[in-house]
N, CA, C and O atoms as a Maestro MAE file, in Angstrom:
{
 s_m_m2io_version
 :::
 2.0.0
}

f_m_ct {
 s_m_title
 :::
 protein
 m_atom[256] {
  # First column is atom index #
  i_m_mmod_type
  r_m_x_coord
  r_m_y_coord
  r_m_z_coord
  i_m_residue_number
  s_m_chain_name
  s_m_pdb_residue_name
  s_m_pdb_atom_name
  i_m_atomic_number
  :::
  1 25 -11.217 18.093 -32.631 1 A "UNK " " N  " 7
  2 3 -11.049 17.572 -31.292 1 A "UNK " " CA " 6
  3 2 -9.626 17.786 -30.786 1 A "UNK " " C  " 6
  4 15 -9.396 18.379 -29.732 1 A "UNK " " O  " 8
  5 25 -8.745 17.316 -31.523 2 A "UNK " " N  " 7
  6 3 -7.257 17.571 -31.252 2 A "UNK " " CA " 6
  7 2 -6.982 19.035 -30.807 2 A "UNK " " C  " 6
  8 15 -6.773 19.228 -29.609 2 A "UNK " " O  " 8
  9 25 -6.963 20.162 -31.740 3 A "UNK " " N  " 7
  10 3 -7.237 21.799 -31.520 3 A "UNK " " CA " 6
  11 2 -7.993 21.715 -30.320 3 A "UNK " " C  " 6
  12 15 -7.138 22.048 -29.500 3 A "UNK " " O  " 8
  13 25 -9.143 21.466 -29.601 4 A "UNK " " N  " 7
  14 3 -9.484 21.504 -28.116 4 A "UNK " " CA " 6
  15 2 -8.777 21.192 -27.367 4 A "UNK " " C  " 6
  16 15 -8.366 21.893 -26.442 4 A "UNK " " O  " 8
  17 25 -8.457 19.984 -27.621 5 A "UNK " " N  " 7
  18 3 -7.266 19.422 -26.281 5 A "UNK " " CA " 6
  19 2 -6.351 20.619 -26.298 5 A "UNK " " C  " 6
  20 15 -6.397 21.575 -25.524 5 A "UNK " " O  " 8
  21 25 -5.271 20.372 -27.583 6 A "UNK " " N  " 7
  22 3 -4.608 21.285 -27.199 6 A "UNK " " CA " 6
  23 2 -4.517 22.818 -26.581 6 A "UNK " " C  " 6
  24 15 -3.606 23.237 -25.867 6 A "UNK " " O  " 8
  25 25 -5.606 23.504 -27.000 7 A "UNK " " N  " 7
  26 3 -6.283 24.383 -26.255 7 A "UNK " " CA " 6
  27 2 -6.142 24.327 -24.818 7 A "UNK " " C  " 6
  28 15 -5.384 24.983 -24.104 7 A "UNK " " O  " 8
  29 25 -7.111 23.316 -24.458 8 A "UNK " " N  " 7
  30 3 -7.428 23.449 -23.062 8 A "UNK " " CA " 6
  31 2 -6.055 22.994 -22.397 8 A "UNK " " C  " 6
  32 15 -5.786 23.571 -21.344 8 A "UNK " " O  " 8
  33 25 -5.188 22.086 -22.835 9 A "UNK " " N  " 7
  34 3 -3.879 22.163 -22.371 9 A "UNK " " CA " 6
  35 2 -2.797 23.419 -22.074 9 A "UNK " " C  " 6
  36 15 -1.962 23.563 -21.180 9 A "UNK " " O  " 8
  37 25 -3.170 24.248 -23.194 10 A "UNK " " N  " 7
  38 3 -2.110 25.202 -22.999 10 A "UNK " " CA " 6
  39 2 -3.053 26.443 -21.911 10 A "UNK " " C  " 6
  40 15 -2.514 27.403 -21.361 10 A "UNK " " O  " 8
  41 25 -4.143 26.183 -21.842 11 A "UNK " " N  " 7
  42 3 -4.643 27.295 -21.056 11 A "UNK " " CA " 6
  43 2 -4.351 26.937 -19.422 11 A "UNK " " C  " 6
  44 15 -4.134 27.724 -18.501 11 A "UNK " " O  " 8
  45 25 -4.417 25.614 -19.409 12 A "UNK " " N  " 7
  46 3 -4.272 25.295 -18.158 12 A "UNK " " CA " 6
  47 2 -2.845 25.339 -17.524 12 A "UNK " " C  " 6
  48 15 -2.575 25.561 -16.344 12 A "UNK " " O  " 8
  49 25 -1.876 25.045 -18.693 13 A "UNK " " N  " 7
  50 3 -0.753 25.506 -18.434 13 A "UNK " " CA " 6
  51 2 -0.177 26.706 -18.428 13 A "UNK " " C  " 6
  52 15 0.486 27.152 -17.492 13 A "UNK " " O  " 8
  53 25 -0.355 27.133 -19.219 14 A "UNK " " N  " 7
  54 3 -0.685 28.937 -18.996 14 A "UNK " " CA " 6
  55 2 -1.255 29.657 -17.010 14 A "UNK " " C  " 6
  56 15 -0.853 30.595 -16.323 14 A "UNK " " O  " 8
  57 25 -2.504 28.384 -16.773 15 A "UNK " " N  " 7
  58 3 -2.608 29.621 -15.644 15 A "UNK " " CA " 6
  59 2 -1.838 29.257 -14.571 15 A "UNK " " C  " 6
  60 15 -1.544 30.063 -13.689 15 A "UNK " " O  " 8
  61 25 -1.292 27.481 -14.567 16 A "UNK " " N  " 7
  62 3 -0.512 27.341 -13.393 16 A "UNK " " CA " 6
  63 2 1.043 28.150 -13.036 16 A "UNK " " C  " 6
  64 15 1.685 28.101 -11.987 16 A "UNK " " O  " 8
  65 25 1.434 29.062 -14.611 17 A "UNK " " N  " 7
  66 3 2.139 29.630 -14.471 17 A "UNK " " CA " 6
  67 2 2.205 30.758 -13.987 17 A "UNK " " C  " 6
  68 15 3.158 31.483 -14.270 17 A "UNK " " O  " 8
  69 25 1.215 31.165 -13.148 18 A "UNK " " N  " 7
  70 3 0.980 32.393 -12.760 18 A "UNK " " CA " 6
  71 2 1.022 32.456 -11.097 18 A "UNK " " C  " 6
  72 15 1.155 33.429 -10.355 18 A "UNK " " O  " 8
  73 25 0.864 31.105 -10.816 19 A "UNK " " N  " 7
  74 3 1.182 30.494 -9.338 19 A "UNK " " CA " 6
  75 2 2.780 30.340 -9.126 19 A "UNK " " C  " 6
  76 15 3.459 30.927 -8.283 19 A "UNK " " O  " 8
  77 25 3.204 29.426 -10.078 20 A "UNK " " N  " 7
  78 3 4.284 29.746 -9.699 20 A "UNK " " CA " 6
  79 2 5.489 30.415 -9.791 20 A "UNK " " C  " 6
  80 15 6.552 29.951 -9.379 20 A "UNK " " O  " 8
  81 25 5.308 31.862 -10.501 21 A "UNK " " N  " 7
  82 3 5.893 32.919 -10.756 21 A "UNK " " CA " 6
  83 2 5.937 33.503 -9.400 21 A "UNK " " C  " 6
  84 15 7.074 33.669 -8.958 21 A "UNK " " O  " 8
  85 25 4.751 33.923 -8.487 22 A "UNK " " N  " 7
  86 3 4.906 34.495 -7.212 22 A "UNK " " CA " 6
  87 2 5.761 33.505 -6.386 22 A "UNK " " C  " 6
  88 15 5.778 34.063 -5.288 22 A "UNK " " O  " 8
  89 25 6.367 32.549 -6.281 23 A "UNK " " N  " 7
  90 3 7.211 31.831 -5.362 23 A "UNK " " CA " 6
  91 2 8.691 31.779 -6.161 23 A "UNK " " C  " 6
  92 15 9.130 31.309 -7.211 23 A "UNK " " O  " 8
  93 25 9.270 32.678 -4.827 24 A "UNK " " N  " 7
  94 3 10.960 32.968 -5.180 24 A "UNK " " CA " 6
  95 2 11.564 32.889 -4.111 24 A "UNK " " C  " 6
  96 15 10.950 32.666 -3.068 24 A "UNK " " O  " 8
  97 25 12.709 33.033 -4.138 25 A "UNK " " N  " 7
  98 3 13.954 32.988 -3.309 25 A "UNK " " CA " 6
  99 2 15.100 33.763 -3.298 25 A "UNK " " C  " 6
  100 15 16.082 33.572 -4.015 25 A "UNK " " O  " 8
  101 25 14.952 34.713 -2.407 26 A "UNK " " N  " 7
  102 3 16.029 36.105 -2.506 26 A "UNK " " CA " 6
  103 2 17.383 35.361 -0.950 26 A "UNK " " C  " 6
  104 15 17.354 35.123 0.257 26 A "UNK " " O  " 8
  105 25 18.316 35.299 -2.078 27 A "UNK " " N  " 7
  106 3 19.389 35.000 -0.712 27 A "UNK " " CA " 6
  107 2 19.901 36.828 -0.473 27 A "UNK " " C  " 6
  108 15 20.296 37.787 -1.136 27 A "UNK " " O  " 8
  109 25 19.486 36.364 1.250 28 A "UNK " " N  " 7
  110 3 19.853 38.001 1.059 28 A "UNK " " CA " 6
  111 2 21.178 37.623 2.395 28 A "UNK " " C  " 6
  112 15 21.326 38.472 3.275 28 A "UNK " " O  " 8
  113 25 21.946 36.496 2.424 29 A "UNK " " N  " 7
  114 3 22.739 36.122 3.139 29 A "UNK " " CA " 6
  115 2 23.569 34.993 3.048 29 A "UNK " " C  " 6
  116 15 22.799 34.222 2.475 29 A "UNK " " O  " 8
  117 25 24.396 34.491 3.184 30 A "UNK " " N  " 7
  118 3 25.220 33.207 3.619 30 A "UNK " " CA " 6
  119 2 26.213 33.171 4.754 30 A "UNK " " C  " 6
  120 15 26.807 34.142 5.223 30 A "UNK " " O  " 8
  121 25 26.326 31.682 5.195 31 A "UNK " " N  " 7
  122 3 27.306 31.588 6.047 31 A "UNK " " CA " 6
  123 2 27.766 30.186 6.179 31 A "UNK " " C  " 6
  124 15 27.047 29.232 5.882 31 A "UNK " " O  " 8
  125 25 29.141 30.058 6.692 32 A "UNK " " N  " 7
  126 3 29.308 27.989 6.555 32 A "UNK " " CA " 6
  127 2 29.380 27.865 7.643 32 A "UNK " " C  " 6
  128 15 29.783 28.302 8.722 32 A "UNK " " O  " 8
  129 25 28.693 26.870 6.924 33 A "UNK " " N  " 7
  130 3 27.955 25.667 8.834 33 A "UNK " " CA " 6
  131 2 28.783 25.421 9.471 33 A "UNK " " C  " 6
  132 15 28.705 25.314 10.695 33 A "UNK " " O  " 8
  133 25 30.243 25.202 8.492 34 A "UNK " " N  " 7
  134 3 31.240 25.011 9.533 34 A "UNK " " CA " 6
  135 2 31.999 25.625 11.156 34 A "UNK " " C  " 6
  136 15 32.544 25.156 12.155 34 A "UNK " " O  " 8
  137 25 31.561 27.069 10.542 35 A "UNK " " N  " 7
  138 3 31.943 27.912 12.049 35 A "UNK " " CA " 6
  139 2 30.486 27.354 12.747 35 A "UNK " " C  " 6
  140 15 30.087 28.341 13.366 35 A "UNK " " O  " 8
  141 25 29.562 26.323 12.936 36 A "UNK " " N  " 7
  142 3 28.778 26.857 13.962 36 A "UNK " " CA " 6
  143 2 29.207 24.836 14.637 36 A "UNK " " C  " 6
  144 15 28.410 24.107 15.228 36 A "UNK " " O  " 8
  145 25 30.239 24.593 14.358 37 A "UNK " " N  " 7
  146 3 30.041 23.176 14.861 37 A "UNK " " CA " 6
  147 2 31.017 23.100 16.637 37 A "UNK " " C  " 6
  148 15 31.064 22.222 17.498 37 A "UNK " " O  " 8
  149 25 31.530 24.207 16.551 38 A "UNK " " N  " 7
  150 3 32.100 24.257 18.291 38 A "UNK " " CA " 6
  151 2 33.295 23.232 18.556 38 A "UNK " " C  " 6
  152 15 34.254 23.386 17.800 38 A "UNK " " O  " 8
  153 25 33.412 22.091 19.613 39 A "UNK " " N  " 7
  154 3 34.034 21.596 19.428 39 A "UNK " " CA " 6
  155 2 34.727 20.701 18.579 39 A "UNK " " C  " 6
  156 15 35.785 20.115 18.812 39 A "UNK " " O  " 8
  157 25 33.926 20.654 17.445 40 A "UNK " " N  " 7
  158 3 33.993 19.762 16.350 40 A "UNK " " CA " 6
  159 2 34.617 20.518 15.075 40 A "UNK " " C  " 6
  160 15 34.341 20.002 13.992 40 A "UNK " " O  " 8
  161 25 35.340 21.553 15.059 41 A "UNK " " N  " 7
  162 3 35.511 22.602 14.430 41 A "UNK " " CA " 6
  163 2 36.326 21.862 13.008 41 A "UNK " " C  " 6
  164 15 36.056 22.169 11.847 41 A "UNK " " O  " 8
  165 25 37.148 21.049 13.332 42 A "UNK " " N  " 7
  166 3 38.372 20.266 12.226 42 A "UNK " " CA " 6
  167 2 37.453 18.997 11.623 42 A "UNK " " C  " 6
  168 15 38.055 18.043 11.129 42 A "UNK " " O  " 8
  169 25 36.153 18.998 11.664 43 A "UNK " " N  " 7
  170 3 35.269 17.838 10.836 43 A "UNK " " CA " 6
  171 2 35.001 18.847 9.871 43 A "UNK " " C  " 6
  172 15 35.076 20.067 9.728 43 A "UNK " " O  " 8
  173 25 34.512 17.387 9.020 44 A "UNK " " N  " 7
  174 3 33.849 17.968 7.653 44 A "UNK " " CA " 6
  175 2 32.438 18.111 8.099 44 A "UNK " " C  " 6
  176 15 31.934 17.478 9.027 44 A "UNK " " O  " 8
  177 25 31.787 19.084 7.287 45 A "UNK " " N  " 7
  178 3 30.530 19.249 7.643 45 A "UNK " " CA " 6
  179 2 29.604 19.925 6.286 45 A "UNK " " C  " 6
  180 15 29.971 20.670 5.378 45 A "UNK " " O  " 8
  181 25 28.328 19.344 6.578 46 A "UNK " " N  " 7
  182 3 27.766 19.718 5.042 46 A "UNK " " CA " 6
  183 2 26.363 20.028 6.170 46 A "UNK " " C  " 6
  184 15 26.075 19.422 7.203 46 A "UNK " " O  " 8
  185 25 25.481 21.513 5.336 47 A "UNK " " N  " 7
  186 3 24.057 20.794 6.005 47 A "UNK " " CA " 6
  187 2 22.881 20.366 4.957 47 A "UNK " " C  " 6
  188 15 22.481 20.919 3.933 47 A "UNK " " O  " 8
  189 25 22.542 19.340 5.517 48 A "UNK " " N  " 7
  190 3 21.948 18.234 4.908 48 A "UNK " " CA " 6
  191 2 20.289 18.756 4.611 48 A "UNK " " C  " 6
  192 15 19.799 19.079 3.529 48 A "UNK " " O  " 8
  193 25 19.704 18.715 5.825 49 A "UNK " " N  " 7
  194 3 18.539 19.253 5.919 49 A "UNK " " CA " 6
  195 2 18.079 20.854 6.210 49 A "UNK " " C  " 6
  196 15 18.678 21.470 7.092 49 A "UNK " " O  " 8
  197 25 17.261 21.352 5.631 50 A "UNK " " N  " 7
  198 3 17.115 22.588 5.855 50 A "UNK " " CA " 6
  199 2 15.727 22.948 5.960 50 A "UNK " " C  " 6
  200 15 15.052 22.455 5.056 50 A "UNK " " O  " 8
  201 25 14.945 23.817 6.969 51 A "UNK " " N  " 7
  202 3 13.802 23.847 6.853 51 A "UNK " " CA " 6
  203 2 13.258 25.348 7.115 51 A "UNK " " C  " 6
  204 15 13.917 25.709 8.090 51 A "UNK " " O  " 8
  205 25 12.820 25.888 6.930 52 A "UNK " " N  " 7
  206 3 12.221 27.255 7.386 52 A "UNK " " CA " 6
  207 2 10.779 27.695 7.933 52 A "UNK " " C  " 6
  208 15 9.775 27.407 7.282 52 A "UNK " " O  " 8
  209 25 10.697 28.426 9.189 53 A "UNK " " N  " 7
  210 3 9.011 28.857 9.558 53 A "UNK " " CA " 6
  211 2 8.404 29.049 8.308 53 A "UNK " " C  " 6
  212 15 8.765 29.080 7.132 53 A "UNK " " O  " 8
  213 25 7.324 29.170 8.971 54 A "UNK " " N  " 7
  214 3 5.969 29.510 8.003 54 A "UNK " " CA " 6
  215 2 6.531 31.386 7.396 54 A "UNK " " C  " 6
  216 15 6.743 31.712 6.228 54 A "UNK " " O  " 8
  217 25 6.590 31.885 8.082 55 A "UNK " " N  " 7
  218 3 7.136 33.253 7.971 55 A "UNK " " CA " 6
  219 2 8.376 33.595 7.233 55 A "UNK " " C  " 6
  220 15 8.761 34.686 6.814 55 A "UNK " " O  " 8
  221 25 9.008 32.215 7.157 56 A "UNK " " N  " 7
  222 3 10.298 32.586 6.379 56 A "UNK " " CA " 6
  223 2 11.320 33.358 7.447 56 A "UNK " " C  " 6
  224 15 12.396 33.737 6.986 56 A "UNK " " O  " 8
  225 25 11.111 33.538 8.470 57 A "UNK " " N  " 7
  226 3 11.916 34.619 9.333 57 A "UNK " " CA " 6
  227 2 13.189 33.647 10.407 57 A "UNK " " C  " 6
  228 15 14.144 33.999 11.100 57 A "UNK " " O  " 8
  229 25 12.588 32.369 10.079 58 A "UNK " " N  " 7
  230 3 13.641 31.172 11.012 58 A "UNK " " CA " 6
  231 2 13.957 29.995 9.886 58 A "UNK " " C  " 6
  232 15 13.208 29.234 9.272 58 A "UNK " " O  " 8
  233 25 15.721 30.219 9.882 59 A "UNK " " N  " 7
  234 3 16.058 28.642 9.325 59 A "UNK " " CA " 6
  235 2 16.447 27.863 10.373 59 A "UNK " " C  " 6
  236 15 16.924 28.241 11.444 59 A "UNK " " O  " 8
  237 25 16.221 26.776 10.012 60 A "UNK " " N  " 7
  238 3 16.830 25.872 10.758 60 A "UNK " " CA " 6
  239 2 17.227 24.514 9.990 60 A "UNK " " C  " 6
  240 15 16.514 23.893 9.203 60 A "UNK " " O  " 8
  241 25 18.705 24.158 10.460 61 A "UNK " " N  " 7
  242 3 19.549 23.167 9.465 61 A "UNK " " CA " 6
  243 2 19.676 22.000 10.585 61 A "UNK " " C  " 6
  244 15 19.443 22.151 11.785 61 A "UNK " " O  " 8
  245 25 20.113 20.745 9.917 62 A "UNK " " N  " 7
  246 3 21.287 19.892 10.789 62 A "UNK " " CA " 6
  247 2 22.460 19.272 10.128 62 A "UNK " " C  " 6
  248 15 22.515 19.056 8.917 62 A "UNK " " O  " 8
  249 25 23.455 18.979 11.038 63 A "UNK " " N  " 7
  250 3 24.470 18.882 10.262 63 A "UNK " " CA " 6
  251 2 24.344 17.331 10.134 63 A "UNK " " C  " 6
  252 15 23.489 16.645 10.694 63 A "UNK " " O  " 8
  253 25 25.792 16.689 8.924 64 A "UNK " " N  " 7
  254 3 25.755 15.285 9.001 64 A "UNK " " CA " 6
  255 2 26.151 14.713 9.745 64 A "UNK " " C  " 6
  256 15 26.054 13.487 9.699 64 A "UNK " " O  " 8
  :::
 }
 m_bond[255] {
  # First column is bond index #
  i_m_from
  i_m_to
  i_m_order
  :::
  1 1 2 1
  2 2 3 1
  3 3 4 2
  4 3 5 1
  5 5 6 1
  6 6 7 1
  7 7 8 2
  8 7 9 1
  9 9 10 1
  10 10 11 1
  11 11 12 2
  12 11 13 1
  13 13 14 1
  14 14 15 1
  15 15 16 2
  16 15 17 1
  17 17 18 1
  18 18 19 1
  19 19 20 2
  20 19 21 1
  21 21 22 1
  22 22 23 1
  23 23 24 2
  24 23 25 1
  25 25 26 1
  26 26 27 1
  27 27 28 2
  28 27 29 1
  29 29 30 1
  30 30 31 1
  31 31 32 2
  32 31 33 1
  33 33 34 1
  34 34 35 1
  35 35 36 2
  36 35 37 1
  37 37 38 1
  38 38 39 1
  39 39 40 2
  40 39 41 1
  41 41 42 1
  42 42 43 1
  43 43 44 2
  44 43 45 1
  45 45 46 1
  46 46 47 1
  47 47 48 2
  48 47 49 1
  49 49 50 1
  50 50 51 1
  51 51 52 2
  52 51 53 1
  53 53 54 1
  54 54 55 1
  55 55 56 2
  56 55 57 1
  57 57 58 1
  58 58 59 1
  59 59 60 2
  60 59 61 1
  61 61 62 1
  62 62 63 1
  63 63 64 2
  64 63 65 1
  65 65 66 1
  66 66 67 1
  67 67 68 2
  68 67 69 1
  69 69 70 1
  70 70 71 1
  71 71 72 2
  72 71 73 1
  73 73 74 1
  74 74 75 1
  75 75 76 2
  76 75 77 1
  77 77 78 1
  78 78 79 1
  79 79 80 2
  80 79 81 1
  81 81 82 1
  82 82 83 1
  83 83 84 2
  84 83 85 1
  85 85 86 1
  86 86 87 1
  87 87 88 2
  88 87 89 1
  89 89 90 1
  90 90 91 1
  91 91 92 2
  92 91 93 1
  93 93 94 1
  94 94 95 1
  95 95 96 2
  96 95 97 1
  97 97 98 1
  98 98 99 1
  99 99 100 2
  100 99 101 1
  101 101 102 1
  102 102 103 1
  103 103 104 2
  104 103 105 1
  105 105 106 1
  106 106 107 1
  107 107 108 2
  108 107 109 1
  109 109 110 1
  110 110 111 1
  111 111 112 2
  112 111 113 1
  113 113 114 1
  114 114 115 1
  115 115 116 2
  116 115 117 1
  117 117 118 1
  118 118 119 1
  119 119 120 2
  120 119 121 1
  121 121 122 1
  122 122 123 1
  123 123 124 2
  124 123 125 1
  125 125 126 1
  126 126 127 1
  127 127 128 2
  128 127 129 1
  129 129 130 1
  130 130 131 1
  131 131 132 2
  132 131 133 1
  133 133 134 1
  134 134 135 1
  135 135 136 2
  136 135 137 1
  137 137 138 1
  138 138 139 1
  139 139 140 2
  140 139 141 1
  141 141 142 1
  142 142 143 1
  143 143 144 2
  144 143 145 1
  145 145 146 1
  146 146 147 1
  147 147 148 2
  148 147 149 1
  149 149 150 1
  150 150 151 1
  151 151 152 2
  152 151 153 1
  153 153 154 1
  154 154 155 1
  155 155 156 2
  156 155 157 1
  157 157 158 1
  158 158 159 1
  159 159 160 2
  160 159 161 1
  161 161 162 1
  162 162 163 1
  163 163 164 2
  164 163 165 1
  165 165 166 1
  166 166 167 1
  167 167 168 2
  168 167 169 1
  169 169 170 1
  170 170 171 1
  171 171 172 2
  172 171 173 1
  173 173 174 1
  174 174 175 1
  175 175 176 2
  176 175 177 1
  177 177 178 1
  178 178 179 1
  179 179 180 2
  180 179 181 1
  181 181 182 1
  182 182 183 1
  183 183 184 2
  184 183 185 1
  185 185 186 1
  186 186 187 1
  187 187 188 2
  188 187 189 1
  189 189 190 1
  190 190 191 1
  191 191 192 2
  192 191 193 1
  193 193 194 1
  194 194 195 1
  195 195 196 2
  196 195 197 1
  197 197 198 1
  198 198 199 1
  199 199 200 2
  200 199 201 1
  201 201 202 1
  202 202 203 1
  203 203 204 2
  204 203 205 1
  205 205 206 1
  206 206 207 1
  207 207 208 2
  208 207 209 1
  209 209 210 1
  210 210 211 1
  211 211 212 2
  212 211 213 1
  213 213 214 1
  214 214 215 1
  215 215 216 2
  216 215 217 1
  217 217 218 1
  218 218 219 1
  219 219 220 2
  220 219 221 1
  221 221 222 1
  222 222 223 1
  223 223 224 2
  224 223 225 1
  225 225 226 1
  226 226 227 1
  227 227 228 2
  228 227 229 1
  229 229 230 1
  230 230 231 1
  231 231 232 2
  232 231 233 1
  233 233 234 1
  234 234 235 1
  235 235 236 2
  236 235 237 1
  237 237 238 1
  238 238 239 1
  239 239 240 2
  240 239 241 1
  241 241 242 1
  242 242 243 1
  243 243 244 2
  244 243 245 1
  245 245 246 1
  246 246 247 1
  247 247 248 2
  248 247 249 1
  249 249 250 1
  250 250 251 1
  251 251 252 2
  252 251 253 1
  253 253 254 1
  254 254 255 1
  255 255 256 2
  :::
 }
}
């Protein structure tokens, strides 16, 4: 019984690894948030939230 479990454990873990092998993240860029704050240029600034389209083709941040 034990040898089954473990079995069926490692198979199942085995296939969820195959899901998440296709999900990656290529930085194919950077830049600091700081040049985009305008008049606020001499604050500190971090961005906090970050979110991206469905497409991956739009980020969009906000600052703190």
């Amino acid at each position: 019984m034990k040898s089954r479990l473990t079995l069926l454990s490692s198979l199942i873990a085995l296939s969820a690894t195959g899901a998440l092998a296709e999900m990656n993240f290529n930085r194919i860029s950077s830049f600091a948030t700081l040049n985009n704050n305008g008049d606020r240029a001499g604050e500190e600034s971090s961005a906090e939230i970050i979110g991206a389209s469905g497409d991956g083709m739009t980020l969009i941040y906000t600052d703190s």
